[in-house]
mmCIF file of C-alpha atoms in Angstrom:
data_model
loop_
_atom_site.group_PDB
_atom_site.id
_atom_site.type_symbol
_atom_site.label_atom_id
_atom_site.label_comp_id
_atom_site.label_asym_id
_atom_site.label_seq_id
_atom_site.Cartn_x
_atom_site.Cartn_y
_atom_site.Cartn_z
ATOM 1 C CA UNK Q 1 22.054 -31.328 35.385
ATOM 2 C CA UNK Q 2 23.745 -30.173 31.639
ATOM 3 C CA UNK Q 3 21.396 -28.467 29.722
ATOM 4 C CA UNK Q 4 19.345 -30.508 27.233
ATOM 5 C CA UNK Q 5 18.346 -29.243 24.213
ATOM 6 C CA UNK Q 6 18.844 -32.302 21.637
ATOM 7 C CA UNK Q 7 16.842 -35.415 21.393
ATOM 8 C CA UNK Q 8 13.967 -34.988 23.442
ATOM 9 C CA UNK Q 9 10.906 -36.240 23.539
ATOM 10 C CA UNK Q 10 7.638 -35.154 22.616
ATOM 11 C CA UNK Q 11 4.351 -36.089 20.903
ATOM 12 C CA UNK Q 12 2.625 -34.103 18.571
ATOM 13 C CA UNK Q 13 -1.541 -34.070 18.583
ATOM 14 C CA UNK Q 14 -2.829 -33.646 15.143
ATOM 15 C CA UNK Q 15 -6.412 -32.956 15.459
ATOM 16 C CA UNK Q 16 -8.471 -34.301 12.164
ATOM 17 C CA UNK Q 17 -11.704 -31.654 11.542
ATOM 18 C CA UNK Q 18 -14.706 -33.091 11.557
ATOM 19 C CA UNK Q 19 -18.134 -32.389 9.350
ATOM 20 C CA UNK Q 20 -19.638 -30.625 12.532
ATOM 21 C CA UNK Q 21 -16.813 -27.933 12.756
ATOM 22 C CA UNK Q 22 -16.953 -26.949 9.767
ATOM 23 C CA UNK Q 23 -20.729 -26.743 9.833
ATOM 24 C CA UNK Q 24 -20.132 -24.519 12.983
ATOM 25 C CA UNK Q 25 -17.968 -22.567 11.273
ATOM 26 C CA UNK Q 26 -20.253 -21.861 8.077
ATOM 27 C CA UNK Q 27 -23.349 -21.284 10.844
ATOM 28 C CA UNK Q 28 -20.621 -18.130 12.153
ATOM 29 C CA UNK Q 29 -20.036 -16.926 9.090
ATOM 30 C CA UNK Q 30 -24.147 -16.987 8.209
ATOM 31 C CA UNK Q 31 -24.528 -15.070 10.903
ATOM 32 C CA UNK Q 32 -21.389 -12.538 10.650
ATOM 33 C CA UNK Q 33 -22.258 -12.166 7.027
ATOM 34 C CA UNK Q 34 -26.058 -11.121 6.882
ATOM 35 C CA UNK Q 35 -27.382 -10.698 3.352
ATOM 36 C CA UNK Q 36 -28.304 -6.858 2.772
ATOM 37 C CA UNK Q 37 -31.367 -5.927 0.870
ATOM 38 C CA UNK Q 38 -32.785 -2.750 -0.670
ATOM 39 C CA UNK Q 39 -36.339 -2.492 0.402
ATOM 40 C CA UNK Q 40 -38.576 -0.443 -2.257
ATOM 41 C CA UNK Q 41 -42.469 -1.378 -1.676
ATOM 42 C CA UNK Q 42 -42.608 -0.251 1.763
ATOM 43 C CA UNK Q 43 -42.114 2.994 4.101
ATOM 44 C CA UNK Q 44 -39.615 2.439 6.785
ATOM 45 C CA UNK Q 45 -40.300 0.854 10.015
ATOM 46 C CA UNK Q 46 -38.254 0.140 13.509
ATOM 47 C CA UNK Q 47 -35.739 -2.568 12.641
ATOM 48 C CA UNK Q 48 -34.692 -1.139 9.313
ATOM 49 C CA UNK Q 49 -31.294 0.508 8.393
ATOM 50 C CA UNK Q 50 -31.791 3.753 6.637
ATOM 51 C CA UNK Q 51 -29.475 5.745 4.934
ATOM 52 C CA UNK Q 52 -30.264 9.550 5.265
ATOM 53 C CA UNK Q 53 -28.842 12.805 4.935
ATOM 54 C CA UNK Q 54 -29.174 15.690 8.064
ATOM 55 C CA UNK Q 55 -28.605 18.777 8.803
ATOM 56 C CA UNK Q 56 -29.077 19.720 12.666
ATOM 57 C CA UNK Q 57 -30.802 23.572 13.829
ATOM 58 C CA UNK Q 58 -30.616 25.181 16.945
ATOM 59 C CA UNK Q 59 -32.406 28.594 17.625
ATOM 60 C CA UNK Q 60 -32.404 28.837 13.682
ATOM 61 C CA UNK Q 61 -29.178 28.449 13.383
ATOM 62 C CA UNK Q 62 -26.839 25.439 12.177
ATOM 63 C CA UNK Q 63 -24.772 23.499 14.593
ATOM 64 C CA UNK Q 64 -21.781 21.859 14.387
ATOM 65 C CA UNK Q 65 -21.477 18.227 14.673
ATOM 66 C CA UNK Q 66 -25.076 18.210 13.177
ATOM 67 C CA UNK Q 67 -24.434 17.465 9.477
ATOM 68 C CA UNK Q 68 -23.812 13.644 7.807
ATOM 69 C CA UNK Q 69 -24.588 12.583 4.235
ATOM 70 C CA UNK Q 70 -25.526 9.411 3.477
ATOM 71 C CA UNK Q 71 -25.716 8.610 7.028
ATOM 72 C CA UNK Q 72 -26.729 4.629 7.838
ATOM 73 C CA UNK Q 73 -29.055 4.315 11.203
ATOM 74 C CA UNK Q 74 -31.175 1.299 12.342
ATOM 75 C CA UNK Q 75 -34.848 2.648 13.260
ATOM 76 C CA UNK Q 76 -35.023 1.610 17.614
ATOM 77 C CA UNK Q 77 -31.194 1.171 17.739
ATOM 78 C CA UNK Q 78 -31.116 4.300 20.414
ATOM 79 C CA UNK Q 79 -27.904 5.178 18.664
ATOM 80 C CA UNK Q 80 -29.417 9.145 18.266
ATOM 81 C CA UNK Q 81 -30.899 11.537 20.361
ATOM 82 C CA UNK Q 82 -33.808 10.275 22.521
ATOM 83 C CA UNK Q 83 -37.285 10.678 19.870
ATOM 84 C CA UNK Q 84 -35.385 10.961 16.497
ATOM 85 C CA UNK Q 85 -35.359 7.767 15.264
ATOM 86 C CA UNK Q 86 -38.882 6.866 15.715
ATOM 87 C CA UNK Q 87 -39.963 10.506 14.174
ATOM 88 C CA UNK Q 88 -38.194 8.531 10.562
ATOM 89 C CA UNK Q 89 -40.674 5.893 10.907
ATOM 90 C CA UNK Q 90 -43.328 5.352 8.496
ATOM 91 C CA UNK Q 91 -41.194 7.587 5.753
ATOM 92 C CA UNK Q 92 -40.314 6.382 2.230
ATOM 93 C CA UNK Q 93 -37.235 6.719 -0.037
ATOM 94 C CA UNK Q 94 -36.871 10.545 -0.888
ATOM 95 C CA UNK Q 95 -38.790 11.650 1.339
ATOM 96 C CA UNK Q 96 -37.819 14.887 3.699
ATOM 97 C CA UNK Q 97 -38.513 14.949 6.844
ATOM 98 C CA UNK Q 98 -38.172 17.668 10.196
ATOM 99 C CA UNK Q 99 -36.904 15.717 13.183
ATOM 100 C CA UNK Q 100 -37.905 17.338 16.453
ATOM 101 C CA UNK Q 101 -35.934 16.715 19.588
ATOM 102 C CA UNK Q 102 -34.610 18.332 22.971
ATOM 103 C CA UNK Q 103 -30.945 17.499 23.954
ATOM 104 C CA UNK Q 104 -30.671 15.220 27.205
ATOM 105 C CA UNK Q 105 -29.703 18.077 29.544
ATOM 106 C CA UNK Q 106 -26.759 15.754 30.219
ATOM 107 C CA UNK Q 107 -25.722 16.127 26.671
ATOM 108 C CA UNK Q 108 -21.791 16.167 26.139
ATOM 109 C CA UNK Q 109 -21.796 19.430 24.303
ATOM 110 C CA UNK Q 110 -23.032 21.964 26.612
ATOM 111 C CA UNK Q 111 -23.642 24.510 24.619
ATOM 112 C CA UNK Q 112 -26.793 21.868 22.962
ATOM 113 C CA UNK Q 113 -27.844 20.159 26.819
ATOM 114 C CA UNK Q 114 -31.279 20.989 27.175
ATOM 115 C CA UNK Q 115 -31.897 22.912 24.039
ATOM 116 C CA UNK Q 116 -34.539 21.801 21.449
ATOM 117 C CA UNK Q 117 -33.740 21.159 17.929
ATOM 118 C CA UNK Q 118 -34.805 20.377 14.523
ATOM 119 C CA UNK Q 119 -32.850 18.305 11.557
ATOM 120 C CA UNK Q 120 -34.008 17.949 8.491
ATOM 121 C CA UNK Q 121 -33.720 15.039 6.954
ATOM 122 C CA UNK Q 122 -33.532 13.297 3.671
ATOM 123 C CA UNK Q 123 -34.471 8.968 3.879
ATOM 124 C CA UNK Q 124 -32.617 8.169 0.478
ATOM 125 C CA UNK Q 125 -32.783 4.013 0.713
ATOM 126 C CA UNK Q 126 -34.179 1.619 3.451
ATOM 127 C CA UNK Q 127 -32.481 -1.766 3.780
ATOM 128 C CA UNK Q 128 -32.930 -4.700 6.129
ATOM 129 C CA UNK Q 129 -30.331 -7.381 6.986
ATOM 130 C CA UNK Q 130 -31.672 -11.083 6.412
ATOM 131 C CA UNK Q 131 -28.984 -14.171 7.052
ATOM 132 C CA UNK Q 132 -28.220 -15.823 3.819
ATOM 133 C CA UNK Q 133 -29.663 -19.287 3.219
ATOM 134 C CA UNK Q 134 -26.755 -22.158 2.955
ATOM 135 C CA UNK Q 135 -26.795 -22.515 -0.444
ATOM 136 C CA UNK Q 136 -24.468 -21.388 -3.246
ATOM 137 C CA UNK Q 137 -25.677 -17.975 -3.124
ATOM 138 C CA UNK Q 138 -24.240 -17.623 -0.289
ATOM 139 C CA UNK Q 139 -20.830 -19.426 -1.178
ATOM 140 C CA UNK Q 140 -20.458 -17.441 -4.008
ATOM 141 C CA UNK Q 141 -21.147 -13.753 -2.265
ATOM 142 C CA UNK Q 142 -19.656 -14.759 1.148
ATOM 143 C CA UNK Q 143 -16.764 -17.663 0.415
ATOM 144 C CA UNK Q 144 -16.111 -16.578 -2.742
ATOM 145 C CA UNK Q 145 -16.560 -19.994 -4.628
ATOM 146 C CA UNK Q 146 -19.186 -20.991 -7.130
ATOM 147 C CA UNK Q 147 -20.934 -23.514 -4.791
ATOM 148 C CA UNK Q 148 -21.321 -24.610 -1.197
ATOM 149 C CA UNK Q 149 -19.861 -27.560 -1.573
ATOM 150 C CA UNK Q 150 -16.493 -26.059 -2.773
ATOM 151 C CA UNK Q 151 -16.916 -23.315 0.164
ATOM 152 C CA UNK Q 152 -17.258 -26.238 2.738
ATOM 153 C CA UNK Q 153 -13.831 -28.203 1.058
ATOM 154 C CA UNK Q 154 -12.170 -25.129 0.916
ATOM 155 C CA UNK Q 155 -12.664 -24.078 4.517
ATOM 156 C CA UNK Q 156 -12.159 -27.914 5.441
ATOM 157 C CA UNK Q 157 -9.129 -27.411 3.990
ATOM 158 C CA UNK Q 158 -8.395 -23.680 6.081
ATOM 159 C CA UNK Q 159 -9.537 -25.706 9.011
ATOM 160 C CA UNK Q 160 -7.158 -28.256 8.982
ATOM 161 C CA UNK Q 161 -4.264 -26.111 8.309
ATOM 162 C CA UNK Q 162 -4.838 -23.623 11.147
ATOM 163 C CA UNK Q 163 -5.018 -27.295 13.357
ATOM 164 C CA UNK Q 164 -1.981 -28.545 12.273
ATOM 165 C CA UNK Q 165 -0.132 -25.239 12.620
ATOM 166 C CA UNK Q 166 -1.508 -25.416 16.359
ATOM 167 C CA UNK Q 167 -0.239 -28.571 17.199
ATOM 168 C CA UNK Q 168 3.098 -27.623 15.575
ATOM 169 C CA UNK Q 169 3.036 -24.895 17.578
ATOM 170 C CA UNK Q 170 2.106 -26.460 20.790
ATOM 171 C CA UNK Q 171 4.892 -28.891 20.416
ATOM 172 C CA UNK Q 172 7.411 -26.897 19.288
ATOM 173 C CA UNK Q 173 6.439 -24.668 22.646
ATOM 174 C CA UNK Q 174 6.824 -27.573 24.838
ATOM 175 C CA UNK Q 175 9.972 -29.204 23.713
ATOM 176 C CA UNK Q 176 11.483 -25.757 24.633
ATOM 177 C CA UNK Q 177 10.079 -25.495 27.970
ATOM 178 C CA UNK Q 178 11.330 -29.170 28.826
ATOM 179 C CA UNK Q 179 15.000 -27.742 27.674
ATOM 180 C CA UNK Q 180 14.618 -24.413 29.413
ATOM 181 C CA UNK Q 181 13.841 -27.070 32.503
ATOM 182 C CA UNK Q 182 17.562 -28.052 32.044
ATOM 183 C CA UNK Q 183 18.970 -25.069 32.141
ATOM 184 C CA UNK Q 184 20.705 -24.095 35.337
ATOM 185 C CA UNK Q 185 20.214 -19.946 36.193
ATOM 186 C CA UNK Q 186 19.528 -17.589 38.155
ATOM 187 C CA UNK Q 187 16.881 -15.543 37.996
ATOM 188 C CA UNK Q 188 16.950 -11.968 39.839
ATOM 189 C CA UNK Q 189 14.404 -10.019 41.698
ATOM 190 C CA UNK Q 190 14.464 -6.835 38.919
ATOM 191 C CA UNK Q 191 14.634 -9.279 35.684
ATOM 192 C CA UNK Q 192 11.269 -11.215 37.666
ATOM 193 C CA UNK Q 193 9.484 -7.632 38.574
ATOM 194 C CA UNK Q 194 10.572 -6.190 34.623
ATOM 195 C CA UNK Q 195 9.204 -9.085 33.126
ATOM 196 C CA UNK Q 196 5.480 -9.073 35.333
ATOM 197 C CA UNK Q 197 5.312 -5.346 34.723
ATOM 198 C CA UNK Q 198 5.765 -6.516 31.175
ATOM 199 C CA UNK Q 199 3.127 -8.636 30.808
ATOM 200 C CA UNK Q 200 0.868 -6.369 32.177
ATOM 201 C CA UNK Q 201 1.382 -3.317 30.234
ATOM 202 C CA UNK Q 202 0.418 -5.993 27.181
ATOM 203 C CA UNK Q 203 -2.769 -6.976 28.994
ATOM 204 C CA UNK Q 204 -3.194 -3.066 29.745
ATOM 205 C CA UNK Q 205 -2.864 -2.653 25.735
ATOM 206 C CA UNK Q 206 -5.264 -5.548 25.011
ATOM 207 C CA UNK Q 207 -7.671 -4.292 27.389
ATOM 208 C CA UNK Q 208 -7.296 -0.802 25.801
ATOM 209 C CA UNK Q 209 -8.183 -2.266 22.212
ATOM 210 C CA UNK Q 210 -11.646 -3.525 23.483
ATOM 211 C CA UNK Q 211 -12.155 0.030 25.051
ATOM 212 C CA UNK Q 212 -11.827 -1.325 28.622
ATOM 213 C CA UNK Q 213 -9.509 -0.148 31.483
ATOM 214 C CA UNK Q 214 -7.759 -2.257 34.296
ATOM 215 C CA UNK Q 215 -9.764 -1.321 36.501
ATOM 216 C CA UNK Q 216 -12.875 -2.117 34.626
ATOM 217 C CA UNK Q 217 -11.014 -5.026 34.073
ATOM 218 C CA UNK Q 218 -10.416 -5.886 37.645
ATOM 219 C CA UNK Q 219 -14.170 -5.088 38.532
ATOM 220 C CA UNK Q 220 -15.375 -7.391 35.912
ATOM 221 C CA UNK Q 221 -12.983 -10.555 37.114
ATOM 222 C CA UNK Q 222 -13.315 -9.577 40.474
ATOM 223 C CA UNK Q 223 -9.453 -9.286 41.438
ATOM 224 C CA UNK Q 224 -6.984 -6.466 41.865
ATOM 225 C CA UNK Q 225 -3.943 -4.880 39.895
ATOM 226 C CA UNK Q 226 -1.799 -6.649 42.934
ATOM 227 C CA UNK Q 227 -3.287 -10.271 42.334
ATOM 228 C CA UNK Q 228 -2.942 -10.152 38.645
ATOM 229 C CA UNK Q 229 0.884 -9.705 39.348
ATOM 230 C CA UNK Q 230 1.356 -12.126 41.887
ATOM 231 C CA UNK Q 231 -0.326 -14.263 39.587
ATOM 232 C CA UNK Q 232 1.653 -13.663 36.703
ATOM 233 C CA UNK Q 233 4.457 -14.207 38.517
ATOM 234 C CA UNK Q 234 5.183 -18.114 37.597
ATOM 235 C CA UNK Q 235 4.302 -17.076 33.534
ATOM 236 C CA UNK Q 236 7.332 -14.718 33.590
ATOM 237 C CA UNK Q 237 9.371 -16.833 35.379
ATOM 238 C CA UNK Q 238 8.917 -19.324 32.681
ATOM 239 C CA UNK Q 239 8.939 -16.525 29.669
ATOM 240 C CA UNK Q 240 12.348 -15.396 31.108
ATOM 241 C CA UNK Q 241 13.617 -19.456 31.558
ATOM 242 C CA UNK Q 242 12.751 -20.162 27.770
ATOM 243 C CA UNK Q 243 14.354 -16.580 26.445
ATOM 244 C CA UNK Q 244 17.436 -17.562 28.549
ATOM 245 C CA UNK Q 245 17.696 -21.048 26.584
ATOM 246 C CA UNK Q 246 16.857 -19.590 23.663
ATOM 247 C CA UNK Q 247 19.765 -17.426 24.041
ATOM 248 C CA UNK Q 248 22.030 -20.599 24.679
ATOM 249 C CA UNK Q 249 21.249 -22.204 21.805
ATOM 250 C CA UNK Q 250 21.954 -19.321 19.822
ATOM 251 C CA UNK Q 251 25.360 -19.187 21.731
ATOM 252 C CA UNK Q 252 25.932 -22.391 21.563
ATOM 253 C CA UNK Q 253 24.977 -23.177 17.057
ATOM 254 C CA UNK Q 254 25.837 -19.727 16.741
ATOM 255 C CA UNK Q 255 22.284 -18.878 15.056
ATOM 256 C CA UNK Q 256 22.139 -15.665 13.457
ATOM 257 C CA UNK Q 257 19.392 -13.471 11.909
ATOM 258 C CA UNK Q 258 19.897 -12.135 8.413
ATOM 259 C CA UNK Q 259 19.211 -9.373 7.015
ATOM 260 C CA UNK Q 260 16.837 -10.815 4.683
ATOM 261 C CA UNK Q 261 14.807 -13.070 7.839
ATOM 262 C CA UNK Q 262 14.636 -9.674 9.599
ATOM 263 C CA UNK Q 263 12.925 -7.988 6.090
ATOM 264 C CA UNK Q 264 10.839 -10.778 5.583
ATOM 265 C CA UNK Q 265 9.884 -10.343 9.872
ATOM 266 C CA UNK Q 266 9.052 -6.733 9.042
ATOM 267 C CA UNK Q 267 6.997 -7.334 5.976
ATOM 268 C CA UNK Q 268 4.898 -9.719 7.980
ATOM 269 C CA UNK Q 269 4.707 -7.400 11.048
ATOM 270 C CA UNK Q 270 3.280 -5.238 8.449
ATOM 271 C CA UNK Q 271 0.516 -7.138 6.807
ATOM 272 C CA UNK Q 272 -0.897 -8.559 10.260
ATOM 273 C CA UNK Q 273 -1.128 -4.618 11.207
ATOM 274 C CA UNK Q 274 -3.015 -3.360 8.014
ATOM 275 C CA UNK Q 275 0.304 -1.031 7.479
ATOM 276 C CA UNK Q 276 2.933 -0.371 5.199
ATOM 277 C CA UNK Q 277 6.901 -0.201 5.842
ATOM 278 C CA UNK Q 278 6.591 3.306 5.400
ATOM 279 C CA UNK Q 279 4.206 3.298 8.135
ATOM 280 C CA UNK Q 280 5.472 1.112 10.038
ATOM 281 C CA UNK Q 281 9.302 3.136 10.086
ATOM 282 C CA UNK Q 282 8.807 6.154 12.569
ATOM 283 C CA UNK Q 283 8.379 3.066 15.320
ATOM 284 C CA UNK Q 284 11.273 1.282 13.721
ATOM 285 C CA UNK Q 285 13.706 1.978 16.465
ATOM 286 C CA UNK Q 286 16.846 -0.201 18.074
ATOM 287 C CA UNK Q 287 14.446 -1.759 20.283
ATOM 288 C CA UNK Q 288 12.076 -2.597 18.188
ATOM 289 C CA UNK Q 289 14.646 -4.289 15.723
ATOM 290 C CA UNK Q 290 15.923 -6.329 18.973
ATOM 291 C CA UNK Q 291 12.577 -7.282 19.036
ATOM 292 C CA UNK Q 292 12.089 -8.947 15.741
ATOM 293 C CA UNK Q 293 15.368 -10.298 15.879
ATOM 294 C CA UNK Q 294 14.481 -12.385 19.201
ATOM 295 C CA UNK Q 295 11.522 -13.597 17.698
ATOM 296 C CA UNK Q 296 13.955 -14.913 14.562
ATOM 297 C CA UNK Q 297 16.080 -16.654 17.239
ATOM 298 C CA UNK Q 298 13.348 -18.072 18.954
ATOM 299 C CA UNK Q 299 11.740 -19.613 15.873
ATOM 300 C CA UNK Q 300 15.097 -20.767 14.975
ATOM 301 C CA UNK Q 301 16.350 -22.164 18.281
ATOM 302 C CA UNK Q 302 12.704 -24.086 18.766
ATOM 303 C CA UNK Q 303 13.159 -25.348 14.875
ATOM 304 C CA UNK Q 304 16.076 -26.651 15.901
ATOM 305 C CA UNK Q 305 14.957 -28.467 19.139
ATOM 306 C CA UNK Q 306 12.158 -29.339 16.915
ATOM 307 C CA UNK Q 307 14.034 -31.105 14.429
ATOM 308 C CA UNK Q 308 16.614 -33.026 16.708
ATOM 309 C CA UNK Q 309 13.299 -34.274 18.976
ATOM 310 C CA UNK Q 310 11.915 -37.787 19.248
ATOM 311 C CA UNK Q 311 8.441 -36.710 17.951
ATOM 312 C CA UNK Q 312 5.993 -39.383 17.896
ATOM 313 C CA UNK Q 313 2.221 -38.415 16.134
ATOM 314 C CA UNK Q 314 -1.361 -39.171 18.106
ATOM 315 C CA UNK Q 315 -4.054 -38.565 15.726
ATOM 316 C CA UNK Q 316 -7.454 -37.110 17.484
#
């Protein structure tokens, strides 16, 4: 069988939002966005955020590690020592007040495990966190518009856009695995094994992000390092299948990245990171340029399958 890379077939699924996603979505954002309020006509009690200043004592003498200023805590979180957060209950804006605690003996500075200690403290505000109502209050501090109605068109809108970009992308993503199908390879032993050990040093990076390990990560999912690779096995084979056609049609239209497409790469590497090019340059090295230049060809080479495909639309 030739390789097949022009005309296919495919359909593309266009998904229409409805009034009950976006209703979902402004219910998230209510409760990812609570409304902050200064409380003044009250002393502080468990629940509350307070924002303090401390200073922590040991034998009389200061400790590192033991000073903040303008500290934020929430009374009965347990985020502190064992005893200190309840001793700021009942307290009022300005207020000082002498914490008394012992160290767990288990504490991770030593030299404090077991020890008693005093901070004095200064409660400078109390807030509490309250969710917003849906109104235009709300629109106007949390979606930026001047009322709800324009903050539930707007994110229609947002909604819709991040759909059709998915089904775009879903199509675009099968039309080149039904020409990578076509194409006639061989796929080695090493290239397979590079490619699973690949995909899990990613997962071992995502995992890292969330603070977990692979092994916590095995625990949790109940599997092992070994079954994760034999599982990944068929999603490499694939990965290395579509980067070989890829390749192919590159060869074959002689597709090229500019300098300008790989700038333009960069810049967007760069905003999706929080960084700047100047940040971004001491990792800047020949393989990471190969990098963003396969990702050029692949958008190019799926473009192109894209745009010589049958495509017929089912609206959901």
């Amino acid at each position: 069988m030739s390789f097949q890379y022009l005309g296919l077939t495919g359909q593309l699924e266009r998904h229409t939002v409805t009034d009950g996603e976006i209703d979902r979505q402004l219910q998230r954002l209510q409760q990812q966005s609570p409304r902050v309020a200064v409380i003044t006509d009250r002393p502080t009690q468990l629940g509350d955020e307070v924002v303090l200043d401390y200073a922590g004592f040991c034998d009389g003498e200061q400790f590192a590690g033991g000073t903040a200023e303008r500290q934020t805590l929430v009374l009965g979180s347990g985020t502190f020592i064992p005893g200190f957060e309840e001793q700021l209950v009942d307290k009022v804006p300005g207020e000082k007040v002498n914490v008394h605690v012992t160290f767990p003996e288990n504490y991770h500075a030593k030299e404090l495990a077991g020890k008693a200690a005093e901070f004095r403290c200064v409660v400078h505000e109390i807030r509490v966190k309250k969710p917003y109502e849906l109104d235009d209050t709300f629109a106007r501090e949390v979606g930026g518009c001047d009322t709800l109605e324009e903050m539930r068109r707007k994110l229609g809108e947002s909604l819709q856009a991040y759909a059709d970009e998915q089904g775009e992308m879903d199509l675009q993503d099968r039309l080149l695995r039904q020409a990578a199908e076509t194409l006639e390879m061989e796929i080695s032993e090493e290239a397979l094994k590079d490619a699973v050990e690949g995909q899990m040093r990613t997962l071992q990076a995502q995992l890292a992000q969330q603070g977990l390990t692979m092994q916590m990560y095995c625990s949790f999912m109940n599997t092992t390092e070994e079954k994760l690779r034999e599982d990944a096995v068929p999603t490499a084979r694939t990965a290395l299948q579509m980067q070989a056609a890829v390749e192919k049609i590159t060869e074959l239209e002689k597709l090229e990245a500019t300098q300008e497409e790989i700038g333009q790469a960069v810049a967007v590497i760069c905003r999706r990171n929080n960084m700047t090019v100047e940040q971004l340059r001491p990792y800047y090295d020949a393989e990471f340029e190969t990098a963003v230049i396969r990702s050029i060809m692949m958008s190019k080479a799926m473009r192109l399958i894209r745009d010589a495909a049958h495509v017929t639309e089912i609206v959901r």
